[in-house]
Short mmCIF file of C-alpha atoms and ligand atoms in Angstrom, two decimals:
data_model
loop_
_atom_site.label_atom_id
_atom_site.label_comp_id
_atom_site.label_asym_id
_atom_site.label_seq_id
_atom_site.Cartn_x
_atom_site.Cartn_y
_atom_site.Cartn_z
CA MET A 790 -50.45 58.21 -11.66
CA ARG A 791 -50.20 58.00 -8.12
CA ILE A 792 -48.23 54.95 -6.58
CA VAL A 793 -47.76 53.67 -2.44
CA LEU A 794 -45.40 51.23 -2.70
CA ILE A 795 -46.00 48.83 0.69
CA GLY A 796 -43.50 46.12 1.75
CA PRO A 797 -40.74 45.09 4.81
CA PRO A 798 -37.72 47.02 5.21
CA GLY A 799 -35.07 45.35 2.31
CA ALA A 800 -38.20 44.37 0.07
CA GLY A 801 -36.70 46.80 -2.60
CA LYS A 802 -38.58 49.24 -1.91
CA GLY A 803 -35.91 52.56 -2.04
CA THR A 804 -34.75 50.16 -5.51
CA GLN A 805 -37.23 49.61 -7.09
CA ALA A 806 -38.95 53.15 -6.85
CA ARG A 807 -35.97 54.92 -8.22
CA MET A 808 -36.40 53.03 -10.77
CA LEU A 809 -39.78 53.62 -11.54
CA GLN A 810 -39.74 57.47 -10.73
CA GLU A 811 -37.26 57.18 -14.27
CA HIS A 812 -39.75 55.79 -15.90
CA PHE A 813 -42.96 56.88 -14.98
CA GLY A 814 -40.97 60.45 -15.03
CA ILE A 815 -43.20 60.93 -11.48
CA PRO A 816 -41.24 61.96 -7.86
CA GLN A 817 -40.26 59.78 -5.75
CA ILE A 818 -40.76 60.33 -2.52
CA PRO A 819 -38.60 58.45 0.21
CA THR A 820 -40.01 59.15 3.73
CA GLY A 821 -36.98 57.36 5.32
CA ASP A 822 -34.43 59.55 3.25
CA LEU A 823 -36.92 62.49 4.01
CA LEU A 824 -35.80 61.83 8.01
CA ARG A 825 -32.78 61.31 7.55
CA GLU A 826 -32.26 64.89 5.32
CA ALA A 827 -33.57 66.89 8.46
CA ILE A 828 -31.68 64.70 11.16
CA LYS A 829 -28.37 64.83 8.75
CA ALA A 830 -30.15 69.25 8.72
CA GLY A 831 -30.61 68.55 12.78
CA THR A 832 -34.35 70.58 12.62
CA SER A 833 -36.24 70.21 14.86
CA LEU A 834 -38.55 67.20 12.80
CA GLY A 835 -34.52 65.65 12.01
CA LYS A 836 -34.38 66.05 16.44
CA GLN A 837 -37.86 64.72 17.41
CA ALA A 838 -37.64 62.01 14.60
CA GLN A 839 -33.68 60.38 15.72
CA THR A 840 -33.95 58.39 18.55
CA TYR A 841 -37.07 56.81 16.96
CA MET A 842 -35.34 55.64 13.75
CA ASP A 843 -31.98 54.47 15.75
CA THR A 844 -34.56 51.53 17.39
CA GLY A 845 -36.42 50.44 14.56
CA LYS A 846 -40.08 52.15 15.99
CA LEU A 847 -42.18 54.24 13.38
CA VAL A 848 -41.43 58.23 13.56
CA PRO A 849 -45.11 59.50 15.11
CA ASP A 850 -48.00 59.62 12.41
CA GLN A 851 -48.75 63.45 12.90
CA LEU A 852 -44.79 63.61 12.08
CA VAL A 853 -44.82 62.26 9.09
CA THR A 854 -48.45 62.81 8.10
CA ALA A 855 -47.35 66.62 8.59
CA MET A 856 -43.77 65.93 5.98
CA VAL A 857 -45.64 64.26 3.27
CA ALA A 858 -48.83 66.64 3.13
CA GLU A 859 -46.34 69.81 2.88
CA ARG A 860 -44.50 67.40 -0.32
CA LEU A 861 -47.35 66.84 -1.95
CA GLU A 862 -48.41 69.99 -2.31
CA ARG A 863 -45.13 70.73 -4.24
CA PRO A 864 -46.30 71.67 -8.22
CA ASP A 865 -44.36 68.13 -9.09
CA CYS A 866 -47.05 65.93 -7.58
CA GLU A 867 -49.15 67.46 -10.12
CA PRO A 868 -48.73 64.42 -12.69
CA GLY A 869 -48.26 61.66 -10.25
CA PHE A 870 -46.05 60.74 -7.22
CA LEU A 871 -44.55 57.94 -6.21
CA LEU A 872 -44.71 56.90 -2.01
CA ASP A 873 -41.87 54.92 -1.02
CA GLY A 874 -42.44 54.19 2.81
CA PHE A 875 -45.76 55.78 4.07
CA PRO A 876 -48.47 54.85 4.70
CA ARG A 877 -47.63 52.65 7.32
CA THR A 878 -50.47 53.07 9.73
CA ILE A 879 -53.68 53.12 9.11
CA ALA A 880 -53.96 56.30 10.23
CA GLN A 881 -51.25 57.56 8.25
CA ALA A 882 -53.35 56.30 5.07
CA GLU A 883 -56.97 57.50 5.74
CA ALA A 884 -54.74 61.25 6.76
CA LEU A 885 -53.74 59.93 3.20
CA SER A 886 -57.22 59.55 1.99
CA LEU A 887 -58.13 62.55 3.23
CA HIS A 888 -55.92 64.87 1.85
CA LEU A 889 -55.97 63.73 -1.32
CA ASP A 890 -60.07 63.69 -1.38
CA LYS A 891 -59.42 67.76 -0.85
CA THR A 892 -58.05 67.89 -4.30
CA GLY A 893 -60.81 65.08 -6.26
CA GLN A 894 -58.08 62.86 -5.45
CA GLN A 895 -57.11 59.13 -5.51
CA ILE A 896 -53.97 55.80 -5.05
CA ASP A 897 -54.26 54.62 -8.63
CA CYS A 898 -52.21 51.41 -7.02
CA ALA A 899 -51.42 50.30 -3.82
CA LEU A 900 -48.10 48.28 -4.52
CA SER A 901 -46.68 45.29 -2.43
CA LEU A 902 -43.40 43.86 -2.50
CA ALA A 903 -43.39 39.81 -0.72
CA VAL A 904 -40.17 39.24 -0.10
CA PRO A 905 -39.45 36.28 2.73
CA ASN A 906 -37.88 37.16 6.25
CA LEU A 907 -34.25 35.57 5.63
CA ALA A 908 -33.79 37.51 2.49
CA LEU A 909 -34.55 40.90 4.36
CA ILE A 910 -32.26 40.10 6.23
CA GLU A 911 -29.29 39.31 4.37
CA ARG A 912 -30.60 42.20 2.11
CA LEU A 913 -30.47 44.42 4.78
CA GLY A 914 -27.17 42.94 6.90
CA GLY A 915 -25.73 43.58 2.84
CA ARG A 916 -26.74 46.82 2.19
CA TRP A 917 -24.04 50.11 2.20
CA VAL A 918 -24.88 53.44 1.30
CA CYS A 919 -23.41 56.24 -0.61
CA HIS A 920 -22.88 59.70 1.52
CA ASN A 921 -22.65 61.96 -0.67
CA CYS A 922 -25.71 60.50 -3.29
CA ASN A 923 -27.05 57.85 -1.63
CA ALA A 924 -27.11 55.14 -4.72
CA MET A 925 -27.03 51.97 -2.31
CA TYR A 926 -25.41 48.99 -2.64
CA HIS A 927 -25.21 44.83 -1.49
CA GLU A 928 -21.60 43.75 -0.08
CA ARG A 929 -22.98 40.50 -2.28
CA PHE A 930 -25.56 40.84 -4.61
CA SER A 931 -24.40 44.33 -6.38
CA PRO A 932 -20.98 45.89 -5.22
CA PRO A 933 -19.00 48.47 -5.29
CA GLN A 934 -16.22 47.73 -7.73
CA HIS A 935 -13.80 49.08 -4.92
CA PRO A 936 -15.13 48.33 -1.78
CA GLY A 937 -16.57 51.38 0.24
CA GLN A 938 -16.16 54.24 -2.42
CA CYS A 939 -19.04 55.02 -4.77
CA ASP A 940 -18.92 53.93 -8.38
CA LYS A 941 -21.39 57.02 -9.35
CA CYS A 942 -19.73 59.82 -7.29
CA ALA A 943 -16.56 57.79 -5.59
CA GLY A 944 -18.69 59.19 -2.11
CA GLU A 945 -18.09 57.23 0.67
CA LEU A 946 -19.91 54.24 1.71
CA TYR A 947 -21.29 53.58 4.55
CA GLN A 948 -23.92 51.99 6.76
CA ARG A 949 -26.82 52.72 7.99
CA SER A 950 -27.27 52.38 11.87
CA ASP A 951 -30.97 51.17 12.29
CA ASP A 952 -29.26 47.65 9.47
CA THR A 953 -28.36 46.37 12.88
CA ARG A 954 -29.41 42.65 13.52
CA GLU A 955 -30.96 44.21 16.01
CA THR A 956 -32.41 46.45 15.03
CA ILE A 957 -33.22 44.96 11.49
CA ILE A 958 -35.08 42.45 13.35
CA ALA A 959 -37.14 45.38 15.68
CA ARG A 960 -38.22 46.59 12.84
CA LEU A 961 -39.48 43.47 10.78
CA ASP A 962 -42.30 42.83 14.20
CA VAL A 963 -42.74 46.99 13.25
CA TYR A 964 -44.18 45.93 9.85
CA GLU A 965 -46.21 42.88 10.95
CA ARG A 966 -47.30 44.52 13.65
CA SER A 967 -48.13 48.65 11.84
CA THR A 968 -47.64 48.15 8.39
CA ALA A 969 -48.98 44.93 7.38
CA PRO A 970 -52.03 45.60 7.94
CA LEU A 971 -52.57 48.02 5.39
CA ILE A 972 -52.88 45.54 2.95
CA ASP A 973 -56.23 44.83 3.48
CA PHE A 974 -57.07 47.95 3.45
CA TYR A 975 -55.82 48.63 0.55
CA GLU A 976 -57.53 45.26 -0.71
CA LYS A 977 -60.81 46.35 0.69
CA ASN A 978 -59.91 49.66 -1.83
CA GLY A 979 -59.47 47.39 -4.43
CA CYS A 980 -55.91 49.20 -5.23
CA LEU A 981 -53.71 46.84 -3.96
CA ARG A 982 -51.45 44.70 -6.19
CA THR A 983 -48.65 42.22 -4.79
CA VAL A 984 -45.21 41.48 -6.18
CA ASP A 985 -43.07 38.42 -6.31
CA GLY A 986 -39.87 40.10 -5.05
CA ILE A 987 -37.67 38.00 -5.02
CA GLY A 988 -34.97 37.95 -7.85
CA GLU A 989 -33.01 40.05 -9.78
CA PRO A 990 -34.43 44.16 -9.52
CA ALA A 991 -34.46 44.34 -12.91
CA GLU A 992 -36.93 40.98 -13.31
CA ILE A 993 -39.10 42.65 -10.13
CA PHE A 994 -39.33 45.81 -12.55
CA GLN A 995 -40.60 43.64 -15.14
CA ARG A 996 -43.27 42.32 -13.37
CA ILE A 997 -44.47 45.74 -11.56
CA THR A 998 -45.07 47.24 -14.50
CA ASP A 999 -46.93 44.40 -16.03
CA THR A 1000 -48.63 44.66 -13.58
CA LEU A 1001 -49.32 48.38 -13.01
CA SER A 1002 -50.80 48.11 -17.29
CA ALA A 1003 -52.71 45.25 -16.63
CA SER A 1004 -54.19 47.43 -13.84
P1 AP5 B 1899 -37.08 53.81 5.37
O1 AP5 B 1899 -35.76 54.17 4.73
O2 AP5 B 1899 -38.02 53.08 4.68
O3 AP5 B 1899 -37.06 51.75 5.38
P2 AP5 B 1899 -37.54 50.88 5.22
O4 AP5 B 1899 -39.08 50.76 5.10
O5 AP5 B 1899 -36.99 49.99 6.83
O6 AP5 B 1899 -36.99 50.06 4.38
P3 AP5 B 1899 -35.32 50.04 3.58
O7 AP5 B 1899 -34.99 51.59 2.89
O8 AP5 B 1899 -34.47 49.48 4.40
O9 AP5 B 1899 -35.60 49.01 2.64
P4 AP5 B 1899 -35.70 49.31 1.43
O10 AP5 B 1899 -37.82 48.32 1.55
O11 AP5 B 1899 -35.98 50.49 0.18
O12 AP5 B 1899 -35.26 48.19 0.23
P5 AP5 B 1899 -33.51 48.95 -0.69
O13 AP5 B 1899 -34.30 48.88 -1.86
O14 AP5 B 1899 -33.08 49.74 0.78
O15 AP5 B 1899 -37.11 54.35 7.27
C1 AP5 B 1899 -36.81 54.28 7.70
C2 AP5 B 1899 -37.13 53.96 9.22
O16 AP5 B 1899 -37.74 56.03 8.90
C3 AP5 B 1899 -38.35 53.35 9.46
O17 AP5 B 1899 -37.54 52.44 10.35
C4 AP5 B 1899 -38.57 54.61 10.49
O18 AP5 B 1899 -38.77 54.76 11.77
C5 AP5 B 1899 -39.01 55.63 9.90
N1 AP5 B 1899 -40.38 56.07 8.65
C6 AP5 B 1899 -40.21 55.95 7.43
N2 AP5 B 1899 -41.18 56.40 7.43
C7 AP5 B 1899 -41.95 56.10 8.25
C8 AP5 B 1899 -43.12 56.22 8.06
N3 AP5 B 1899 -44.62 56.47 7.09
N4 AP5 B 1899 -43.76 56.29 9.23
C9 AP5 B 1899 -43.06 56.61 11.04
N5 AP5 B 1899 -41.72 56.05 10.26
C10 AP5 B 1899 -41.05 56.55 9.17
O19 AP5 B 1899 -33.01 47.27 -0.69
C11 AP5 B 1899 -32.28 46.61 0.09
C12 AP5 B 1899 -30.87 45.79 0.08
O20 AP5 B 1899 -31.02 44.80 -0.27
C13 AP5 B 1899 -29.90 46.91 -0.27
O21 AP5 B 1899 -28.26 46.82 -0.04
C14 AP5 B 1899 -30.21 46.66 -2.12
O22 AP5 B 1899 -28.78 46.95 -3.47
C15 AP5 B 1899 -30.52 45.15 -1.83
N6 AP5 B 1899 -31.21 44.97 -3.14
C16 AP5 B 1899 -32.53 45.25 -3.71
N7 AP5 B 1899 -33.24 44.99 -4.47
C17 AP5 B 1899 -32.58 42.99 -3.91
C18 AP5 B 1899 -32.63 42.31 -4.72
N8 AP5 B 1899 -34.36 42.20 -5.88
N9 AP5 B 1899 -32.32 41.19 -4.65
C19 AP5 B 1899 -31.50 41.50 -3.54
N10 AP5 B 1899 -31.01 42.07 -3.66
C20 AP5 B 1899 -31.90 43.30 -3.06
#
């Protein structure tokens, strides 16, 4: 199964993608995490991406598209994959279709997670992530047992540099202008499914798997 997860910042794409990866046994390809790893490793891609990410802008299409194309070539993507955070522009969606066409593949489902802006701002403002294993917490909805420390590996928790109020607002604006048009794009392709992203993560996961098995 080849799935694209679409949703504004904080919609729960990462949370749901991790659960879906386990459920379907297909790899999650989180472009935001891949770019943050490139920044940490000090690669040329990371250096180019950093300024865009810190200010809530999209990293240029050609950089992200090349990174994803390279990742999709790996053997673990043969049975399927789950793209989390890609595509984010019409140009990226078209490049993805072209890339898949070459091997006779296509996207089976573009899953759009719908969450109102107020909830997004609250989720992002309270997010904490483990430096070591990337586990995710929320200070109100899913707090760690000990503040600042990961329950799974005792790693140190941090707040992402793009989770400041100012950058959250900029990211929401970028989403509306550049990424929301993908909803129409995939609707015309006939593979769009929209799921209500409000509620407990387990409840939303159930909605997603019900939607996928009905498609
Ligand atoms: P990325 O890291 O992908 O960030 P994002 O799209 O802004 O999404 P987030 O990771 O912030 O949120 P999410 O929807 O995954 O929610 P999560 O599950 O974490 O991208 C970062 C940057 O990289 C971009 O701004 C851009 O610069 C660049 N980039 C990435 N891809 C790109 C591309 N294709 N093209 C160009 N540039 C690109 O949940 C958030 C919080 O809410 C957590 O604390 C979680 O615990 C909590 N939560 C989750 N679900 C629930 C729930 N049901 N109820 C309550 N709380 C919940």
